[in-house]
XYZ file of C-alpha atoms in Angstrom:
597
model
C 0.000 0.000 0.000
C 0.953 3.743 -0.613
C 1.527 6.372 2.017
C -0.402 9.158 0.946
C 0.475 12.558 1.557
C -0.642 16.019 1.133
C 0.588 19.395 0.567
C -0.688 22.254 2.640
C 0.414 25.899 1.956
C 2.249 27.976 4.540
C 0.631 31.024 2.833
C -2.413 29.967 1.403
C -4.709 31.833 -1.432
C -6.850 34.468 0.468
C -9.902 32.846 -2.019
C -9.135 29.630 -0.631
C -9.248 30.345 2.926
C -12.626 32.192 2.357
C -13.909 28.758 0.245
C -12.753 27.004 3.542
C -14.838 28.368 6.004
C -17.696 26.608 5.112
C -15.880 23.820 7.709
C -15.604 26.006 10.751
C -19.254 26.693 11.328
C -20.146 22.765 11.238
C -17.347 22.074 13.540
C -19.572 21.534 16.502
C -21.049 18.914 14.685
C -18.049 17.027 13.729
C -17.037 16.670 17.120
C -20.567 15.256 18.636
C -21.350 13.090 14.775
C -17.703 11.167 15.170
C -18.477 8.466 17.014
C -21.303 7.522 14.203
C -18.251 7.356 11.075
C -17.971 3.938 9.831
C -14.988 1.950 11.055
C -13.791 1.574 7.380
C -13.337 5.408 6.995
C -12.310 6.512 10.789
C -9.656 3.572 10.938
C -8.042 4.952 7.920
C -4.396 7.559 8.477
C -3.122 9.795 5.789
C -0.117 12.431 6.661
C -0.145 15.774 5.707
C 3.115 17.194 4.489
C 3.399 20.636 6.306
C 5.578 22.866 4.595
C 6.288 21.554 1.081
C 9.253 20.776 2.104
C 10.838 17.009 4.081
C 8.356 17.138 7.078
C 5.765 15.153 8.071
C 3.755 14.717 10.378
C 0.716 12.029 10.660
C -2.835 12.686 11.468
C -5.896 10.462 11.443
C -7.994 11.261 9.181
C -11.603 11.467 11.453
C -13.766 14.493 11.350
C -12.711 15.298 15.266
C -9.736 16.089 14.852
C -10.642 18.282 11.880
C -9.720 21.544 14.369
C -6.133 20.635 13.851
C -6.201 20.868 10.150
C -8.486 24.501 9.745
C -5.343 25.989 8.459
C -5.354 23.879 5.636
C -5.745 25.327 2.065
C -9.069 24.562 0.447
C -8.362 24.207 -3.202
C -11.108 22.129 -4.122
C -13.997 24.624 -4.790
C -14.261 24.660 -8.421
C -14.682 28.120 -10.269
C -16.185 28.664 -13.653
C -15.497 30.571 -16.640
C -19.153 31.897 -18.231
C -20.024 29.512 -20.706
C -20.028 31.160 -24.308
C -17.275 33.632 -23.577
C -13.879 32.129 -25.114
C -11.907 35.002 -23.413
C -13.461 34.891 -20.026
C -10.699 33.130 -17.359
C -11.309 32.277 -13.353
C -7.965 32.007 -10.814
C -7.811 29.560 -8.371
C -4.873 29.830 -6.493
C -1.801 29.717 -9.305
C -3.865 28.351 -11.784
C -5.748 29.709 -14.734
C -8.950 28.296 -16.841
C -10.858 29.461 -19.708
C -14.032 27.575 -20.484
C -12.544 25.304 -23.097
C -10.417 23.339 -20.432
C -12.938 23.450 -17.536
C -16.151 21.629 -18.434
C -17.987 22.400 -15.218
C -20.772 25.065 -15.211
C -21.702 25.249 -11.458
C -19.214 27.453 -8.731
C -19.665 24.887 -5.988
C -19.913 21.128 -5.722
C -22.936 19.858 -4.790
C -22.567 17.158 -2.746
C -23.774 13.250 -3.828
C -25.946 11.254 -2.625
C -26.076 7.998 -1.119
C -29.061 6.507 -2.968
C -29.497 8.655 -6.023
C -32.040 5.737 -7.582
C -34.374 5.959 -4.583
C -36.562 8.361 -6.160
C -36.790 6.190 -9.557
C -38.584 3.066 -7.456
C -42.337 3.870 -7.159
C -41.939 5.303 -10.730
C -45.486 3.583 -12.592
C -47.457 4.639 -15.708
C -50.321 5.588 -13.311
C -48.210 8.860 -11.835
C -46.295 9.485 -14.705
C -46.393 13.331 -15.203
C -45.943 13.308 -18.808
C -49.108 12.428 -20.891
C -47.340 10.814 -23.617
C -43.742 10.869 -26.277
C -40.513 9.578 -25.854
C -40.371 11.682 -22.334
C -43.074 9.577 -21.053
C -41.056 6.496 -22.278
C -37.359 7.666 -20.799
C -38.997 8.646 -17.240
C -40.661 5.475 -16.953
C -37.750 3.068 -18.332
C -35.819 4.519 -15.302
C -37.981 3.658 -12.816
C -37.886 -0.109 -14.363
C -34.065 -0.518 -14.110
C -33.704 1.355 -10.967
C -36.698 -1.654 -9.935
C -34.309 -4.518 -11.890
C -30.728 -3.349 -10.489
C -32.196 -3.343 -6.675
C -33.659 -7.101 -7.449
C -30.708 -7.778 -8.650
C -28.709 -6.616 -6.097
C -30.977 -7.938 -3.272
C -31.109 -11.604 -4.627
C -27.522 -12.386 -5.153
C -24.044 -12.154 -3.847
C -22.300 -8.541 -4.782
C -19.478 -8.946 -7.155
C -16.427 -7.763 -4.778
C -12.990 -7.726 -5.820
C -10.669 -8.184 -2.950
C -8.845 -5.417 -1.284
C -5.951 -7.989 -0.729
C -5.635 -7.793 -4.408
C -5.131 -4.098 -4.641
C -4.182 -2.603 -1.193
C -5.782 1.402 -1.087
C -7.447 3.549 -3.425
C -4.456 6.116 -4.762
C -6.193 9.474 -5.595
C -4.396 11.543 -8.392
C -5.409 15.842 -7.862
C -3.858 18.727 -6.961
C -3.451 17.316 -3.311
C -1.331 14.289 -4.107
C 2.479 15.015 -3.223
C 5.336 14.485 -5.619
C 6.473 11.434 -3.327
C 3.421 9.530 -4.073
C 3.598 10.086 -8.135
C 7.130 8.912 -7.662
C 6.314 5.913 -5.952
C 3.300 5.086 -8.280
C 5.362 5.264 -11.290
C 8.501 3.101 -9.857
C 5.361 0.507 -8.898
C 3.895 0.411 -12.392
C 6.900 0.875 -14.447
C 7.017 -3.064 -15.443
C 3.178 -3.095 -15.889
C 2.124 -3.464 -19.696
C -1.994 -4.063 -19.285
C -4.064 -1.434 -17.656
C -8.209 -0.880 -17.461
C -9.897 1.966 -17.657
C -13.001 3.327 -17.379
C -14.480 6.760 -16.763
C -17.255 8.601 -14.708
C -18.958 11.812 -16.100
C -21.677 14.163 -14.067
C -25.112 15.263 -15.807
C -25.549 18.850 -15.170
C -28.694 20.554 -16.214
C -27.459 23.196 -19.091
C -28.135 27.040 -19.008
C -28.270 26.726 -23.097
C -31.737 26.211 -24.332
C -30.099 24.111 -27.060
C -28.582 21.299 -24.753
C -30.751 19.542 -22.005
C -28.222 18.336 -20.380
C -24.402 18.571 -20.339
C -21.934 15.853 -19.364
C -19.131 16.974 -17.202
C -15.717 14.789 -17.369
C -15.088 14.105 -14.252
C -12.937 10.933 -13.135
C -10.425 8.278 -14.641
C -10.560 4.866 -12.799
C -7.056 3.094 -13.546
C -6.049 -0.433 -12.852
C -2.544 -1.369 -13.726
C -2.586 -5.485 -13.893
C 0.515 -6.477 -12.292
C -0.999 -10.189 -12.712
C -4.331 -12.195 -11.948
C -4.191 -11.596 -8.377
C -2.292 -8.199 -7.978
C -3.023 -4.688 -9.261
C -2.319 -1.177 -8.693
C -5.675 1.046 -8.671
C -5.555 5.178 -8.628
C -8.332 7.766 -9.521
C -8.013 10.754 -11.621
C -9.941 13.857 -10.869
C -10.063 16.241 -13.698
C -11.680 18.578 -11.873
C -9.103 18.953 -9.157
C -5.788 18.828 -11.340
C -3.199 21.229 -10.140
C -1.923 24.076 -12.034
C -0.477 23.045 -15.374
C 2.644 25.062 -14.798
C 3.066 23.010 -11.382
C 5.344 20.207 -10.923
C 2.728 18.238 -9.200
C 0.700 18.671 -13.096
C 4.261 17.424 -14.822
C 4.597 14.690 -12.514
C 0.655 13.267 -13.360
C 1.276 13.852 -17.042
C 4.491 11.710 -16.844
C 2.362 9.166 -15.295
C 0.074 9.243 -17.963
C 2.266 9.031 -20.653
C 3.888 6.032 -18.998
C 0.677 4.271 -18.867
C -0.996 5.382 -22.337
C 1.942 4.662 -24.234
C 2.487 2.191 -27.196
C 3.939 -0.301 -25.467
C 0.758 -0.314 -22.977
C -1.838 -2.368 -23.555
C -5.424 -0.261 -22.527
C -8.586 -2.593 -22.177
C -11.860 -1.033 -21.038
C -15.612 -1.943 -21.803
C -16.134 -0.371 -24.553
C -13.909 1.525 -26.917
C -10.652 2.799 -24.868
C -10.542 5.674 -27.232
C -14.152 6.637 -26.736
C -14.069 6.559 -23.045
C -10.994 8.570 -22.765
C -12.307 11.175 -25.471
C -13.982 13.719 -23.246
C -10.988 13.703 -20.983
C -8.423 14.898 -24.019
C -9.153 17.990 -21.905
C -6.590 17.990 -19.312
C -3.752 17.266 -21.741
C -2.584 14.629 -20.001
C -2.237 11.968 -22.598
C -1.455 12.048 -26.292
C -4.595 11.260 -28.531
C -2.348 9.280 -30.994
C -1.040 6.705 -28.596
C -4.999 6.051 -27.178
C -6.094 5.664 -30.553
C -3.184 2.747 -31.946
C -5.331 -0.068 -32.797
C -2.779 -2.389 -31.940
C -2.605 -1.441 -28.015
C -6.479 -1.087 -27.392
C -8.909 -3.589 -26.474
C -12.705 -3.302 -26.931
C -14.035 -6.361 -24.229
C -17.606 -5.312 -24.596
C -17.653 -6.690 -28.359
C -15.519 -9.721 -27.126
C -17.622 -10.766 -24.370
C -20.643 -10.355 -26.855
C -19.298 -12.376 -29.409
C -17.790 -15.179 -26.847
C -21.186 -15.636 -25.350
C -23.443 -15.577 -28.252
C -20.601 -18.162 -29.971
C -20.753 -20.678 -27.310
C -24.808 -20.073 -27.097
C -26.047 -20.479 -30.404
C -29.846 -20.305 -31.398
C -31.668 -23.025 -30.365
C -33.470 -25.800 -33.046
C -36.917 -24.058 -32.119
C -35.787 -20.783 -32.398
C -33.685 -21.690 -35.538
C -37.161 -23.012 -37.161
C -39.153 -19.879 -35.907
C -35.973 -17.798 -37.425
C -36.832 -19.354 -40.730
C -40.513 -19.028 -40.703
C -40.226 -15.033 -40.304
C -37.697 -14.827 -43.517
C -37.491 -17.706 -46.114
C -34.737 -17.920 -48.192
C -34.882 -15.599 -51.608
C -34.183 -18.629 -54.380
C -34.431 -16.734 -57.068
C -31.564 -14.470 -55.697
C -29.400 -17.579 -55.305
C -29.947 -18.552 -58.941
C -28.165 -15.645 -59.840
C -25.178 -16.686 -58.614
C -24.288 -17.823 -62.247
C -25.996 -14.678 -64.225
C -25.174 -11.456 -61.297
C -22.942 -8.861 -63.229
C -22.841 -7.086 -59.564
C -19.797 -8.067 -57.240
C -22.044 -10.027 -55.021
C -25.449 -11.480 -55.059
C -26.417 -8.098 -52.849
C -25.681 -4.380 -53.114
C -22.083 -4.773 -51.749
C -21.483 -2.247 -48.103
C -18.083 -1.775 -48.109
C -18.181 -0.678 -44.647
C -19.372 -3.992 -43.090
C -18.602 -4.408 -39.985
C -16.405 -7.301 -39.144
C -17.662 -6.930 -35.432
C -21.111 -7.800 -36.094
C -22.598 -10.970 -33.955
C -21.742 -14.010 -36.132
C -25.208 -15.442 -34.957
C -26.836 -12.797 -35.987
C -28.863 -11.759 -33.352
C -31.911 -11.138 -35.113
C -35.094 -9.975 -34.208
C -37.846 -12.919 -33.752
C -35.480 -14.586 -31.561
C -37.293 -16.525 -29.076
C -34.310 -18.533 -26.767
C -34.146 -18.178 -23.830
C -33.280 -15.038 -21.906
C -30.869 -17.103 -19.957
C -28.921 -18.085 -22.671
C -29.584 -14.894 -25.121
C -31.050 -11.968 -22.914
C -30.433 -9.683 -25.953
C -32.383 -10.299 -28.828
C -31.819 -7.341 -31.645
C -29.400 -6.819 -34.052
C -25.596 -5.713 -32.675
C -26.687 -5.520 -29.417
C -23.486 -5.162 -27.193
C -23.475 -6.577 -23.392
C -24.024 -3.893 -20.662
C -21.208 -4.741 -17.982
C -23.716 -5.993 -15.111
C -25.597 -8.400 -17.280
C -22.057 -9.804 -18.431
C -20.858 -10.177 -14.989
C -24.319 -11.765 -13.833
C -24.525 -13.723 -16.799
C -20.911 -15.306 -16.391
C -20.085 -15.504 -12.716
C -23.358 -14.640 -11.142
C -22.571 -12.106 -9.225
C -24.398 -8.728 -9.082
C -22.790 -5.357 -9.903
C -24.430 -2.852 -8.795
C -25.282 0.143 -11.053
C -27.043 2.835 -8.141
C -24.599 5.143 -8.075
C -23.817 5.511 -11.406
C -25.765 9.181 -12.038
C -24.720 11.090 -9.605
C -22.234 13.782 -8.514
C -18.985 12.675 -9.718
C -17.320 16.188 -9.926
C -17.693 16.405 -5.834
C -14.446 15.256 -4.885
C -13.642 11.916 -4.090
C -10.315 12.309 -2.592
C -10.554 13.178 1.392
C -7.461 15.312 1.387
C -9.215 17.622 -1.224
C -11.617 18.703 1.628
C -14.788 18.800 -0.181
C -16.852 17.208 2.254
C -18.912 18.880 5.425
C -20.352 15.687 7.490
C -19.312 12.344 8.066
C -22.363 11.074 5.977
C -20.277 12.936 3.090
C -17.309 10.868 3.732
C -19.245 8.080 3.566
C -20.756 8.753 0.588
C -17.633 9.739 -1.424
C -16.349 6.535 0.011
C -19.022 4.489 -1.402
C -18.679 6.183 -4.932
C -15.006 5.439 -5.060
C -15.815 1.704 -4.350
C -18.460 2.313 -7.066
C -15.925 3.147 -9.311
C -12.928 0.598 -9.008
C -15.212 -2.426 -9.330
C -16.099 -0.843 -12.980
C -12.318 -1.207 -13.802
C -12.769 -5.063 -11.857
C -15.813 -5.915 -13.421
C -13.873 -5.740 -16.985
C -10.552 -6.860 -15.568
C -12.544 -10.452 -14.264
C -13.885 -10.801 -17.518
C -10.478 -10.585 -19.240
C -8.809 -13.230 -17.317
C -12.471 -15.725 -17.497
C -12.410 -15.131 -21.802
C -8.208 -15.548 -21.782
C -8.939 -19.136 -20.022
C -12.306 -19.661 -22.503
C -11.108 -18.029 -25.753
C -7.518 -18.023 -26.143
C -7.416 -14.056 -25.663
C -3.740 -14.229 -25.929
C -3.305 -14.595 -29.404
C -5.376 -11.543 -30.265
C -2.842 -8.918 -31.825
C -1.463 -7.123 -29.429
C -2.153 -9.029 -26.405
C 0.825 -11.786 -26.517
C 2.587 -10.297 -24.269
C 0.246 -10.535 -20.856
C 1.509 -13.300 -19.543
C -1.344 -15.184 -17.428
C -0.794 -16.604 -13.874
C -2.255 -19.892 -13.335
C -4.065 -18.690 -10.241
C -7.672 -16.298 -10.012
C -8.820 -14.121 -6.917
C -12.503 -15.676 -8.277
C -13.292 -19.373 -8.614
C -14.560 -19.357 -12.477
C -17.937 -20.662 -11.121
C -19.572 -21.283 -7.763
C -21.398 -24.880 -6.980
C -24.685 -23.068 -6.385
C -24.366 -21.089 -9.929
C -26.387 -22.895 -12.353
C -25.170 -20.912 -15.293
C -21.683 -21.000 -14.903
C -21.957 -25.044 -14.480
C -23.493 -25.342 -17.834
C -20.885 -22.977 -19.162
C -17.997 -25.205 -18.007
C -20.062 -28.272 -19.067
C -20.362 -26.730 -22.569
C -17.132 -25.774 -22.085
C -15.190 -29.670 -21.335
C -17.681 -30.848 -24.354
C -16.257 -28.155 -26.919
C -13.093 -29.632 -25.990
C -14.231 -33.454 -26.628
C -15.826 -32.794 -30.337
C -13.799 -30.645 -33.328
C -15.118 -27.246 -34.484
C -15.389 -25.727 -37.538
C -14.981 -22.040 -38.223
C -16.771 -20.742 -41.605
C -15.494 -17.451 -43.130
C -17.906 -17.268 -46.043
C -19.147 -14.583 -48.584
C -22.645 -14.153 -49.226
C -23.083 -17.595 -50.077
C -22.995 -18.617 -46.745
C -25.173 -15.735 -45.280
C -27.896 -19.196 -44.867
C -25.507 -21.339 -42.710
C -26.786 -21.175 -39.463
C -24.153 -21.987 -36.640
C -24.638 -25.429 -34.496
C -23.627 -27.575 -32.181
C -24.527 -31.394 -32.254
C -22.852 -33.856 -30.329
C -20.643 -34.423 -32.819
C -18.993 -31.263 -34.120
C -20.088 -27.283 -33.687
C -19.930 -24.629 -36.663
C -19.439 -21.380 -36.074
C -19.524 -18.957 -39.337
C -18.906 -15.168 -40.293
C -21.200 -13.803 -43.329
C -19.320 -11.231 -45.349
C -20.728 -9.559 -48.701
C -18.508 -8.719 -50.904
C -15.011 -10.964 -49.813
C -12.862 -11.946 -51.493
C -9.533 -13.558 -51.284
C -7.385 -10.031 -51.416
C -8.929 -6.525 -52.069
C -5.596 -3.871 -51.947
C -8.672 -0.863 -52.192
C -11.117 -2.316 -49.314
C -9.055 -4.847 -46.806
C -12.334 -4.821 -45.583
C -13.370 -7.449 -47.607
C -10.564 -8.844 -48.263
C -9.914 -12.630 -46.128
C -5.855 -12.448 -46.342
C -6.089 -9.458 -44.096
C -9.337 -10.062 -42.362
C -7.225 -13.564 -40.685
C -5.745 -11.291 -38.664
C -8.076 -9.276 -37.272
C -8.602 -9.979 -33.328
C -12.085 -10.523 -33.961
C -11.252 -13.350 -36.302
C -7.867 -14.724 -34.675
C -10.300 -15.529 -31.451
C -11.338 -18.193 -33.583
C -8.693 -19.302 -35.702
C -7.172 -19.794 -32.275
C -9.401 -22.328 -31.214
C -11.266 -23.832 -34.312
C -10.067 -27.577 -35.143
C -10.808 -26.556 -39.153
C -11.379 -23.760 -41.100
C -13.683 -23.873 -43.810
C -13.373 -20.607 -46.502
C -16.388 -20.533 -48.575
C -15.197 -17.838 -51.216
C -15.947 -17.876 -54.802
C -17.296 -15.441 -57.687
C -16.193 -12.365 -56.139
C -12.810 -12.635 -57.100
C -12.861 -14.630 -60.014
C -15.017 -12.121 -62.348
C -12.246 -9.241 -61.824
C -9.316 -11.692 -61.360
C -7.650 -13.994 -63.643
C -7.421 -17.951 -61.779
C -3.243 -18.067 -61.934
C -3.151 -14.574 -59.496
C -6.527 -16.605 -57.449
C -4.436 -19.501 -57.399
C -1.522 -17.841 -55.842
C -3.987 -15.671 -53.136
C -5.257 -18.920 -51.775
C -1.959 -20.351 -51.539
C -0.284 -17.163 -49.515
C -3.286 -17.045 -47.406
C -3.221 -20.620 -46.327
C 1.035 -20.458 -45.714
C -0.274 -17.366 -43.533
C -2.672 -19.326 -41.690
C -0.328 -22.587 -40.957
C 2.503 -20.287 -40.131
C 0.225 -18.468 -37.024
C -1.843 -21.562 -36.003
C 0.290 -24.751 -35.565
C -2.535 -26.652 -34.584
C -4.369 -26.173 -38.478
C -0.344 -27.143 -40.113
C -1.792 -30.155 -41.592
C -0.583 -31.054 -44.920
C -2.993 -34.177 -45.682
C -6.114 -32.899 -44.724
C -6.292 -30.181 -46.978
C -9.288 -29.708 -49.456
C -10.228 -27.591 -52.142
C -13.556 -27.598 -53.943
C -14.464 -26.294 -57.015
C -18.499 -25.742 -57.408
């Protein structure tokens, strides 16, 4: 664990001791409302660093023996440019703003709350306020998952990452001391993987234009040191020091260390999208965020994992065909289409899309498909529920995330606000687990490790989670499935068109998985889109290549009416060389067969 300390200012900012009296007149209160601070927040000790300078000295950090501490400079009230007026700066202590850097629109923090959903419970259709609309719709779908996430969190066990596995919270502001960046980036200066995830505040908007505006406000880290180790720090944008301070220098350095190119950044969701609203602060370069090769997106993995090993059932695969029987007079043209393809070709298909097609009609069950339209992506609680059965909670995810969260910024008045920033920050780590716990489940299910970029994580053999529970239905029949994928070989299709009416299976014999794309063909220099020598190594296909025992290429016309059969001849051969030369396990000379139709 880190020791955290704090600067205070022998000659603080006259503004700043006026934005910290709002302590002294609730000091009374302090003293008598003590005894009522949960253990897990009186029992912790920071140390306050006095004088800039090599002393310390330590102090408990309890709200009675705040009287010690009144001297200390309150730099956490948050001033605001008017919004509109490009030339319009605020001071706050040594540092300057103008409204481009500072996204906040309020001149105090309001404080969170504890249950923010609360309100959203007895939400019905018979006291809705709004007659009718897409309002009417919005007010009432929050009432129903505020109703679903408190089930959910009542009827089974709270997903929990161990503090053993990660020691303290490390806040990153304009309070942390030099000493403690220093000792955070010695820690994580052999880490390579890292999640992320972010927190933004609602704010109701002066403009008439916007409704609402989203204020960036934190940056949940987790440096992966291995399975059962990590390093986990906060970033408040609102509360960064002055960019001309050391303190600012020594955070960017950390930044830069961690969203490098040699960093590998995996989040729920796309890293770069995430991390977009924060480009801000200038703490991290956009180009190093946005290199393909050192980003992972595990929201579309975990999609495609579980809809792969959960393919439409026979019922729902017979319903499926009753809503949309095949066009045969489109596949007679297969001989007579002057086109490229037997449809309109999309050059910008996208390889990510569910190779079961998640179609609507779908009738399995919501056990094994909850979602059931097109492209649907996994929210992070159904993922976790769905694969370990566990229950993340989602309650304080509106709230007031600009408050704050770091004690030593002294943003707080009562105990009950110590609390509640204490809660929040719990909040917001297990959003960075939640993520982390599914990488490690889909590099043991999956073979995550050969996806481009991620070779070099190198996986202990250990997990702070058993991989299922002996009460948990779901994740039994997942490791069932699982030892009987194993037992039987499985075919991986990448098809054209042609095969857009193979429907994946599993028997007890063999399981098919497939990928549908108009328009491929065996090389395309002008759309690698569509073009299967560089499609094989895309992540989303190496997942499978990884683990298929054949591969089965079903492409044809495409490339034959614009290319002559010698330069065809010699594709297919440099695409199969490619393919033995990455996956040992397909390097098999004698079972190799090519069909001419």
């Amino acid at each position: 664990s880190f020791h955290i300390t704090m600067h205070q200012d022998n000659n603080p900012n006259p503004n700043e001791q006026q934005s910290s009296q709002h302590h002294t007149s609730t000091s009374s209160q302090y003293r008598h409302s003590s005894s009522t601070l949960p253990s897990s927040i009186s029992s912790n000790s920071y140390s306050s660093n006095s004088n800039r300078s090599t002393q310390h000295q330590s102090r408990s950090y309890n709200p009675s023996n705040m009287e010690v501490s009144r001297s200390l400079s309150n730099r956490s009230t948050l001033m605001l440019a008017q919004a509109g007026n490009s030339s319009t700066e605020r001071q706050d202590g040594n540092r300057r703003y103008d409204h481009h850097t500072q996204h906040s629109t309020s001149t105090h923090h309001m404080h969170p709350k504890l249950h923010p959903q609360q309100h959203l419970y007895s939400r019905s259709e018979v006291d809705c306020p709004i007659a009718e609309g897409s309002k009417r719709t919005r007010w009432l779908k929050a009432g129903e998952k505020a109703r679903e996430n408190q089930q959910l969190v009542n009827n089974i066990a709270p997903f929990n990452w161990p503090s053993s596995h990660y020691g303290q919270i490390i806040y990153i502001d304009k309070a942390t001391s030099n000493d403690v960046l220093e000792n955070l980036l010695n820690r994580i200066k052999d880490v390579q993987v890292f999640t992320i995830d972010t927190e933004s505040e609602n704010r109701k908007s002066t403009s008439s234009a916007t409704k609402q505006q989203q204020i960036p406000a934190i940056i949940q880290i987790q440096a992966i040191h291995n399975e059962q180790l990590a390093t986990v720090f906060i970033i408040e944008a609102q509360h960064l020091p002055s960019p001309s301070s050391q303190c600012f220098e020594s955070i960017k350095t950390l930044c830069h260390r961690i969203f490098s190119v040699n960093s590998i950044i995996l989040a729920w969701g796309d890293p770069v999208k995430e991390l977009a609203p924060f480009f801000f602060t200038n703490l991290f370069n956009i180009n190093d965020v946005n290199d393909p090769s050192n980003k992972c997106d595990l929201q579309k993995l975990f999609t495609r994992f579980w809809n792969a090993r959960h393919p439409h059932t026979s019922e729902c695969l017979r319903h499926l065909n009753t809503l949309k029987k095949p066009d045969l007079h489109g596949l007679e043209l297969i001989c007579h289409a002057l086109t490229d393809d037997l449809e309109d070709d999309d050059i910008t298909y996208n390889i990510n899309e569910d190779i079961n097609d998640n179609r609507n009609g779908c009738i399995c069950p919501d056990s094994d498909r909850p979602y059931k339209q097109n492209k649907t992506l996994w929210s992070l609680q159904k993922a976790i529920h769905a694969a370990f059965n566990m229950a993340l909670s989602k309650e304080l995810r509106l709230n007031n995330w600009t408050c704050g969260l770091d004690p030593e910024l002294r943003t707080w008045s009562t105990p009950q606000d110590i609390y509640t920033r204490k809660r929040m920050a719990d909040y917001a780590i297990h959003d960075v687990f939640g993520p982390t716990h599914i990488f490690f489940y889909l590099s043991t299910k999956m073979s995550l490790c050969s996806v481009s970029g991620l070779q070099s994580l190198k996986l202990p053999d250990s997990s702070p989670f058993p991989s299922s529970s002996p009460d948990n239905d779901n994740n039994n029949n997942t490791d069932m499935l699982d030892r009987q994928q194993k037992q039987k070989p499985s075919f991986f299709i990448l098809s054209d068109s042609h095969g857009k009416f193979i429907q994946p299976s599993s028997t007890p014999n063999y399981t098919t998985y497939i990928t549908s794309i108009p328009g491929l063909r065996w090389y395309d220099n002008k759309h690698i889109e569509l073009s299967a020598i560089d499609l094989i190594k895309k992540p989303e296909i190496t997942s499978f290549l990884s683990s298929c025992s054949v591969l089965v290429l079903l492409i044809g016309t495409n490339s034959t009416r614009s290319t002559a059969a010698t330069q065809i001849i010699q594709q297919v051969q440099h695409l199969i060389e490619n393919v033995r030369h990455d996956y040992k396990h397909l390097n098999d000379y004698q079972n190799l067969a090519v069909v001419l139709t």
